[in-house]
Amino acid sequence: MLKSVTKKLKPFIEAKLNEEYVSIANDANLYCLDYIEERLKRSNIDSNLEFIRPKAVSESTLSISLKIIEVGELLETSYPHLYNNVSKQLKVKLRSEVIVGDIFRNFGRELFREGVTWGRIVALFAFAAAISADCITQGRPELVKNVLSCVRLYVLDHLAVWIRSQGGWVDISETFKCIEKRYSMAYFLRWFDYNRLWLVNTTKERLHSFLCATVECIGLIDGG
């Protein structure tokens, strides 16, 4: 009897979960958009792009977005050479959606190969913002929308289950509640576990080189 009821309920449970995962991915798209726009503003880059935003945003959503930006800025300012001219470091021209998609998928695969943390998710947004800046400076601002699409799909396919298991995006604010921009790098080093061992071999030498450098700063926030 119980088995029969469970079987009947399974489609409804799966549908509900899928709905939650889609919501998590949609939120990721919004957080990444906020991050990209903040990054462009800090870099004095004008994209002339218009993005569709929700008509109303909750205080919780705004708070989470600000926290992601805060942590991401700390990563960028601590290691500015890693988050500028990324495509040049990888020696690729951002000429098409295919190229952008390949770079993003390769980066995501290696970044999360040893597991998911909030720190690595923030690093994913920082990478997306860096690639977006490169797209604009290389005369392909329309590819920024493709970057956002890559983020949403990657979260939906690979990260949504983990994010839900943490209680949703709100957990990121709790995890990083004690981080403030005024803290020194020394404080940052003491606060987070430093671990560079999660990164393993990648099939692309240049991407591997970039990721090896990236992991040194991601390790600083792997306490997430």
PDB file of C-alpha atoms in Angstrom:
ATOM      1  CA  MET A   1       0.000   0.000   0.000  1.00  0.00           C
ATOM      2  CA  LEU A   2       2.711   2.474   1.049  1.00  0.00           C
ATOM      3  CA  LYS A   3       4.769   1.493  -1.971  1.00  0.00           C
ATOM      4  CA  SER A   4       1.815   2.140  -4.265  1.00  0.00           C
ATOM      5  CA  VAL A   5       1.161   5.572  -2.750  1.00  0.00           C
ATOM      6  CA  THR A   6       4.833   6.500  -3.020  1.00  0.00           C
ATOM      7  CA  LYS A   7       4.866   5.465  -6.666  1.00  0.00           C
ATOM      8  CA  LYS A   8       1.849   7.641  -7.396  1.00  0.00           C
ATOM      9  CA  LEU A   9       3.362  10.614  -5.578  1.00  0.00           C
ATOM     10  CA  LYS A  10       6.753  10.320  -7.259  1.00  0.00           C
ATOM     11  CA  PRO A  11       5.852  12.369 -10.386  1.00  0.00           C
ATOM     12  CA  PHE A  12       4.483  15.180  -8.214  1.00  0.00           C
ATOM     13  CA  ILE A  13       7.574  15.154  -5.988  1.00  0.00           C
ATOM     14  CA  GLU A  14       9.888  15.228  -9.001  1.00  0.00           C
ATOM     15  CA  ALA A  15       7.903  18.055 -10.569  1.00  0.00           C
ATOM     16  CA  LYS A  16       8.123  20.065  -7.353  1.00  0.00           C
ATOM     17  CA  LEU A  17      11.877  19.498  -7.121  1.00  0.00           C
ATOM     18  CA  ASN A  18      12.381  20.489 -10.741  1.00  0.00           C
ATOM     19  CA  GLU A  19      10.425  23.665 -10.061  1.00  0.00           C
ATOM     20  CA  GLU A  20      12.718  24.468  -7.135  1.00  0.00           C
ATOM     21  CA  TYR A  21      15.837  23.795  -9.208  1.00  0.00           C
ATOM     22  CA  VAL A  22      14.599  26.083 -11.984  1.00  0.00           C
ATOM     23  CA  SER A  23      13.921  28.802  -9.384  1.00  0.00           C
ATOM     24  CA  ILE A  24      17.460  28.406  -7.997  1.00  0.00           C
ATOM     25  CA  ALA A  25      18.913  28.694 -11.506  1.00  0.00           C
ATOM     26  CA  ASN A  26      16.788  31.756 -12.276  1.00  0.00           C
ATOM     27  CA  ASP A  27      18.040  33.392  -9.073  1.00  0.00           C
ATOM     28  CA  ALA A  28      21.598  32.574 -10.123  1.00  0.00           C
ATOM     29  CA  ASN A  29      20.972  34.406 -13.381  1.00  0.00           C
ATOM     30  CA  LEU A  30      19.850  37.505 -11.467  1.00  0.00           C
ATOM     31  CA  TYR A  31      22.787  37.378  -9.026  1.00  0.00           C
ATOM     32  CA  CYS A  32      25.235  36.962 -11.863  1.00  0.00           C
ATOM     33  CA  LEU A  33      23.663  39.862 -13.770  1.00  0.00           C
ATOM     34  CA  ASP A  34      24.023  42.086 -10.701  1.00  0.00           C
ATOM     35  CA  TYR A  35      27.636  40.988 -10.349  1.00  0.00           C
ATOM     36  CA  ILE A  36      28.440  41.622 -14.007  1.00  0.00           C
ATOM     37  CA  GLU A  37      26.866  45.086 -13.949  1.00  0.00           C
ATOM     38  CA  GLU A  38      28.784  45.984 -10.782  1.00  0.00           C
ATOM     39  CA  ARG A  39      32.011  44.729 -12.335  1.00  0.00           C
ATOM     40  CA  LEU A  40      31.452  46.769 -15.483  1.00  0.00           C
ATOM     41  CA  LYS A  41      30.713  49.843 -13.390  1.00  0.00           C
ATOM     42  CA  ARG A  42      33.926  49.386 -11.377  1.00  0.00           C
ATOM     43  CA  SER A  43      35.882  48.941 -14.611  1.00  0.00           C
ATOM     44  CA  ASN A  44      34.231  51.966 -16.285  1.00  0.00           C
ATOM     45  CA  ILE A  45      32.966  49.783 -19.131  1.00  0.00           C
ATOM     46  CA  ASP A  46      29.734  50.791 -20.862  1.00  0.00           C
ATOM     47  CA  SER A  47      28.015  47.849 -22.553  1.00  0.00           C
ATOM     48  CA  ASN A  48      24.880  49.675 -23.770  1.00  0.00           C
ATOM     49  CA  LEU A  49      23.043  46.429 -23.104  1.00  0.00           C
ATOM     50  CA  GLU A  50      19.541  46.204 -21.678  1.00  0.00           C
ATOM     51  CA  PHE A  51      18.601  43.220 -19.543  1.00  0.00           C
ATOM     52  CA  ILE A  52      15.179  42.023 -18.449  1.00  0.00           C
ATOM     53  CA  ARG A  53      14.831  42.160 -14.679  1.00  0.00           C
ATOM     54  CA  PRO A  54      12.056  41.130 -12.287  1.00  0.00           C
ATOM     55  CA  LYS A  55       9.641  43.965 -11.541  1.00  0.00           C
ATOM     56  CA  ALA A  56      10.026  43.422  -7.807  1.00  0.00           C
ATOM     57  CA  VAL A  57      13.005  42.072  -5.875  1.00  0.00           C
ATOM     58  CA  SER A  58      12.760  40.999  -2.238  1.00  0.00           C
ATOM     59  CA  GLU A  59      15.036  42.359   0.465  1.00  0.00           C
ATOM     60  CA  SER A  60      16.452  38.855   0.924  1.00  0.00           C
ATOM     61  CA  THR A  61      17.357  38.616  -2.758  1.00  0.00           C
ATOM     62  CA  LEU A  62      18.982  42.037  -2.680  1.00  0.00           C
ATOM     63  CA  SER A  63      20.949  41.117   0.454  1.00  0.00           C
ATOM     64  CA  ILE A  64      22.224  37.884  -1.103  1.00  0.00           C
ATOM     65  CA  SER A  65      23.240  39.695  -4.279  1.00  0.00           C
ATOM     66  CA  LEU A  66      25.160  42.317  -2.317  1.00  0.00           C
ATOM     67  CA  LYS A  67      26.949  39.609  -0.326  1.00  0.00           C
ATOM     68  CA  ILE A  68      28.000  37.775  -3.490  1.00  0.00           C
ATOM     69  CA  ILE A  69      29.345  41.022  -4.921  1.00  0.00           C
ATOM     70  CA  GLU A  70      31.147  41.795  -1.666  1.00  0.00           C
ATOM     71  CA  VAL A  71      32.918  38.442  -1.515  1.00  0.00           C
ATOM     72  CA  GLY A  72      33.635  38.484  -5.244  1.00  0.00           C
ATOM     73  CA  GLU A  73      35.184  41.951  -5.070  1.00  0.00           C
ATOM     74  CA  LEU A  74      37.443  40.751  -2.293  1.00  0.00           C
ATOM     75  CA  LEU A  75      38.606  37.925  -4.534  1.00  0.00           C
ATOM     76  CA  GLU A  76      39.194  40.283  -7.441  1.00  0.00           C
ATOM     77  CA  THR A  77      41.029  42.945  -5.476  1.00  0.00           C
ATOM     78  CA  SER A  78      43.207  40.342  -3.760  1.00  0.00           C
ATOM     79  CA  TYR A  79      44.230  38.814  -7.088  1.00  0.00           C
ATOM     80  CA  PRO A  80      43.525  41.446  -9.777  1.00  0.00           C
ATOM     81  CA  HIS A  81      45.761  39.804 -12.373  1.00  0.00           C
ATOM     82  CA  LEU A  82      43.509  36.728 -12.407  1.00  0.00           C
ATOM     83  CA  TYR A  83      40.301  38.584 -13.189  1.00  0.00           C
ATOM     84  CA  ASN A  84      41.481  40.938 -15.897  1.00  0.00           C
ATOM     85  CA  ASN A  85      42.050  40.068 -19.548  1.00  0.00           C
ATOM     86  CA  VAL A  86      41.056  36.454 -18.911  1.00  0.00           C
ATOM     87  CA  SER A  87      40.680  35.647 -22.606  1.00  0.00           C
ATOM     88  CA  LYS A  88      44.200  36.949 -23.210  1.00  0.00           C
ATOM     89  CA  GLN A  89      45.508  34.680 -20.462  1.00  0.00           C
ATOM     90  CA  LEU A  90      43.723  31.764 -22.123  1.00  0.00           C
ATOM     91  CA  LYS A  91      44.884  33.007 -25.539  1.00  0.00           C
ATOM     92  CA  VAL A  92      41.441  32.875 -27.128  1.00  0.00           C
ATOM     93  CA  LYS A  93      39.322  35.376 -29.028  1.00  0.00           C
ATOM     94  CA  LEU A  94      35.712  35.642 -27.856  1.00  0.00           C
ATOM     95  CA  ARG A  95      34.221  35.526 -31.339  1.00  0.00           C
ATOM     96  CA  SER A  96      31.168  33.335 -30.904  1.00  0.00           C
ATOM     97  CA  GLU A  97      28.685  31.774 -28.486  1.00  0.00           C
ATOM     98  CA  VAL A  98      30.348  28.405 -29.069  1.00  0.00           C
ATOM     99  CA  ILE A  99      33.735  29.673 -27.896  1.00  0.00           C
ATOM    100  CA  VAL A 100      32.251  31.370 -24.839  1.00  0.00           C
ATOM    101  CA  GLY A 101      30.247  28.271 -23.975  1.00  0.00           C
ATOM    102  CA  ASP A 102      33.273  25.969 -24.307  1.00  0.00           C
ATOM    103  CA  ILE A 103      35.449  28.178 -22.087  1.00  0.00           C
ATOM    104  CA  PHE A 104      32.739  28.455 -19.460  1.00  0.00           C
ATOM    105  CA  ARG A 105      31.960  24.728 -19.380  1.00  0.00           C
ATOM    106  CA  ASN A 106      35.639  23.800 -19.139  1.00  0.00           C
ATOM    107  CA  PHE A 107      36.188  26.269 -16.335  1.00  0.00           C
ATOM    108  CA  GLY A 108      33.108  25.090 -14.428  1.00  0.00           C
ATOM    109  CA  ARG A 109      34.009  21.429 -14.817  1.00  0.00           C
ATOM    110  CA  GLU A 110      37.462  21.930 -13.328  1.00  0.00           C
ATOM    111  CA  LEU A 111      36.366  24.441 -10.686  1.00  0.00           C
ATOM    112  CA  PHE A 112      33.843  22.029  -9.175  1.00  0.00           C
ATOM    113  CA  ARG A 113      35.633  18.764  -9.916  1.00  0.00           C
ATOM    114  CA  GLU A 114      36.344  18.134  -6.234  1.00  0.00           C
ATOM    115  CA  GLY A 115      33.029  19.403  -4.931  1.00  0.00           C
ATOM    116  CA  VAL A 116      30.905  22.497  -4.487  1.00  0.00           C
ATOM    117  CA  THR A 117      31.393  25.330  -2.003  1.00  0.00           C
ATOM    118  CA  TRP A 118      29.934  28.804  -1.843  1.00  0.00           C
ATOM    119  CA  GLY A 119      33.418  30.158  -2.426  1.00  0.00           C
ATOM    120  CA  ARG A 120      33.666  28.372  -5.748  1.00  0.00           C
ATOM    121  CA  ILE A 121      30.203  29.541  -6.751  1.00  0.00           C
ATOM    122  CA  VAL A 122      31.252  33.139  -6.108  1.00  0.00           C
ATOM    123  CA  ALA A 123      34.380  32.452  -8.172  1.00  0.00           C
ATOM    124  CA  LEU A 124      32.140  31.254 -11.010  1.00  0.00           C
ATOM    125  CA  PHE A 125      30.325  34.602 -10.981  1.00  0.00           C
ATOM    126  CA  ALA A 126      33.630  36.472 -10.878  1.00  0.00           C
ATOM    127  CA  PHE A 127      34.851  34.489 -13.880  1.00  0.00           C
ATOM    128  CA  ALA A 128      31.597  35.172 -15.734  1.00  0.00           C
ATOM    129  CA  ALA A 129      31.987  38.893 -15.060  1.00  0.00           C
ATOM    130  CA  ALA A 130      35.599  38.850 -16.260  1.00  0.00           C
ATOM    131  CA  ILE A 131      34.616  37.069 -19.472  1.00  0.00           C
ATOM    132  CA  SER A 132      31.758  39.535 -19.951  1.00  0.00           C
ATOM    133  CA  ALA A 133      34.142  42.468 -19.641  1.00  0.00           C
ATOM    134  CA  ASP A 134      36.394  40.871 -22.252  1.00  0.00           C
ATOM    135  CA  CYS A 135      33.448  40.319 -24.604  1.00  0.00           C
ATOM    136  CA  ILE A 136      32.613  44.027 -24.480  1.00  0.00           C
ATOM    137  CA  THR A 137      36.182  45.284 -24.873  1.00  0.00           C
ATOM    138  CA  GLN A 138      36.635  42.932 -27.836  1.00  0.00           C
ATOM    139  CA  GLY A 139      33.580  44.414 -29.540  1.00  0.00           C
ATOM    140  CA  ARG A 140      31.162  41.551 -28.860  1.00  0.00           C
ATOM    141  CA  PRO A 141      28.863  42.893 -26.115  1.00  0.00           C
ATOM    142  CA  GLU A 142      25.985  40.710 -27.332  1.00  0.00           C
ATOM    143  CA  LEU A 143      27.883  37.668 -26.020  1.00  0.00           C
ATOM    144  CA  VAL A 144      27.311  38.838 -22.439  1.00  0.00           C
ATOM    145  CA  LYS A 145      23.785  37.448 -22.661  1.00  0.00           C
ATOM    146  CA  ASN A 146      25.315  34.135 -23.684  1.00  0.00           C
ATOM    147  CA  VAL A 147      27.527  34.235 -20.580  1.00  0.00           C
ATOM    148  CA  LEU A 148      24.446  34.714 -18.412  1.00  0.00           C
ATOM    149  CA  SER A 149      22.747  31.821 -20.166  1.00  0.00           C
ATOM    150  CA  CYS A 150      25.809  29.646 -19.497  1.00  0.00           C
ATOM    151  CA  VAL A 151      25.666  30.507 -15.796  1.00  0.00           C
ATOM    152  CA  ARG A 152      21.978  29.680 -15.526  1.00  0.00           C
ATOM    153  CA  LEU A 153      22.306  26.358 -17.327  1.00  0.00           C
ATOM    154  CA  TYR A 154      25.397  25.355 -15.375  1.00  0.00           C
ATOM    155  CA  VAL A 155      23.686  26.063 -12.061  1.00  0.00           C
ATOM    156  CA  LEU A 156      20.571  24.197 -13.167  1.00  0.00           C
ATOM    157  CA  ASP A 157      22.499  21.136 -14.383  1.00  0.00           C
ATOM    158  CA  HIS A 158      25.274  20.912 -11.800  1.00  0.00           C
ATOM    159  CA  LEU A 159      24.780  23.131  -8.743  1.00  0.00           C
ATOM    160  CA  ALA A 160      21.051  23.440  -7.997  1.00  0.00           C
ATOM    161  CA  VAL A 161      20.842  20.183  -6.040  1.00  0.00           C
ATOM    162  CA  TRP A 162      23.726  21.247  -3.770  1.00  0.00           C
ATOM    163  CA  ILE A 163      22.350  24.763  -3.299  1.00  0.00           C
ATOM    164  CA  ARG A 164      18.959  23.356  -2.316  1.00  0.00           C
ATOM    165  CA  SER A 165      20.634  21.005   0.165  1.00  0.00           C
ATOM    166  CA  GLN A 166      22.168  24.061   1.869  1.00  0.00           C
ATOM    167  CA  GLY A 167      18.752  25.626   2.325  1.00  0.00           C
ATOM    168  CA  GLY A 168      18.958  27.772  -0.791  1.00  0.00           C
ATOM    169  CA  TRP A 169      20.849  30.928  -1.678  1.00  0.00           C
ATOM    170  CA  VAL A 170      20.159  32.494   1.707  1.00  0.00           C
ATOM    171  CA  ASP A 171      22.854  30.263   3.227  1.00  0.00           C
ATOM    172  CA  ILE A 172      25.546  32.222   1.415  1.00  0.00           C
ATOM    173  CA  SER A 173      24.762  35.290   3.525  1.00  0.00           C
ATOM    174  CA  GLU A 174      25.099  33.243   6.693  1.00  0.00           C
ATOM    175  CA  THR A 175      28.339  31.644   5.529  1.00  0.00           C
ATOM    176  CA  PHE A 176      29.986  34.962   4.747  1.00  0.00           C
ATOM    177  CA  LYS A 177      28.247  37.168   7.302  1.00  0.00           C
ATOM    178  CA  CYS A 178      31.507  38.198   8.978  1.00  0.00           C
ATOM    179  CA  ILE A 179      33.299  39.299   5.805  1.00  0.00           C
ATOM    180  CA  GLU A 180      33.607  43.034   5.362  1.00  0.00           C
ATOM    181  CA  LYS A 181      35.610  44.957   2.798  1.00  0.00           C
ATOM    182  CA  ARG A 182      37.537  46.835   5.426  1.00  0.00           C
ATOM    183  CA  TYR A 183      39.218  43.660   6.660  1.00  0.00           C
ATOM    184  CA  SER A 184      42.811  43.199   5.652  1.00  0.00           C
ATOM    185  CA  MET A 185      44.138  40.326   3.563  1.00  0.00           C
ATOM    186  CA  ALA A 186      45.763  38.964   6.710  1.00  0.00           C
ATOM    187  CA  TYR A 187      42.341  38.669   8.329  1.00  0.00           C
ATOM    188  CA  PHE A 188      41.001  37.007   5.201  1.00  0.00           C
ATOM    189  CA  LEU A 189      43.761  34.420   5.300  1.00  0.00           C
ATOM    190  CA  ARG A 190      43.110  33.639   8.959  1.00  0.00           C
ATOM    191  CA  TRP A 191      39.356  33.399   8.513  1.00  0.00           C
ATOM    192  CA  PHE A 192      39.258  30.865   5.702  1.00  0.00           C
ATOM    193  CA  ASP A 193      40.817  27.476   5.205  1.00  0.00           C
ATOM    194  CA  TYR A 194      43.607  27.574   2.679  1.00  0.00           C
ATOM    195  CA  ASN A 195      43.465  24.569   0.388  1.00  0.00           C
ATOM    196  CA  ARG A 196      44.898  24.259  -3.102  1.00  0.00           C
ATOM    197  CA  LEU A 197      44.668  20.486  -3.436  1.00  0.00           C
ATOM    198  CA  TRP A 198      41.202  20.198  -5.027  1.00  0.00           C
ATOM    199  CA  LEU A 199      42.343  21.076  -8.542  1.00  0.00           C
ATOM    200  CA  VAL A 200      43.392  18.136 -10.722  1.00  0.00           C
ATOM    201  CA  ASN A 201      44.561  17.842 -14.313  1.00  0.00           C
ATOM    202  CA  THR A 202      42.641  19.545 -17.094  1.00  0.00           C
ATOM    203  CA  THR A 203      42.749  18.683 -20.762  1.00  0.00           C
ATOM    204  CA  LYS A 204      43.666  22.186 -21.854  1.00  0.00           C
ATOM    205  CA  GLU A 205      47.076  23.415 -20.805  1.00  0.00           C
ATOM    206  CA  ARG A 206      46.259  27.117 -20.854  1.00  0.00           C
ATOM    207  CA  LEU A 207      43.030  26.660 -18.936  1.00  0.00           C
ATOM    208  CA  HIS A 208      44.915  24.493 -16.464  1.00  0.00           C
ATOM    209  CA  SER A 209      47.494  27.237 -15.952  1.00  0.00           C
ATOM    210  CA  PHE A 210      44.779  29.829 -15.346  1.00  0.00           C
ATOM    211  CA  LEU A 211      42.894  27.528 -12.986  1.00  0.00           C
ATOM    212  CA  CYS A 212      46.034  26.724 -11.012  1.00  0.00           C
ATOM    213  CA  ALA A 213      46.420  30.435 -10.389  1.00  0.00           C
ATOM    214  CA  THR A 214      42.721  30.851  -9.660  1.00  0.00           C
ATOM    215  CA  VAL A 215      42.659  28.093  -7.064  1.00  0.00           C
ATOM    216  CA  GLU A 216      45.158  29.962  -4.933  1.00  0.00           C
ATOM    217  CA  CYS A 217      42.579  32.662  -4.296  1.00  0.00           C
ATOM    218  CA  ILE A 218      39.573  30.318  -4.277  1.00  0.00           C
ATOM    219  CA  GLY A 219      41.241  28.388  -1.495  1.00  0.00           C
ATOM    220  CA  LEU A 220      40.941  31.482   0.641  1.00  0.00           C
ATOM    221  CA  ILE A 221      37.170  31.267   0.624  1.00  0.00           C
ATOM    222  CA  ASP A 222      36.735  27.513   0.612  1.00  0.00           C
ATOM    223  CA  GLY A 223      35.427  27.818   4.121  1.00  0.00           C
ATOM    224  CA  GLY A 224      32.150  28.571   2.316  1.00  0.00           C
TER     225      GLY A 224
END
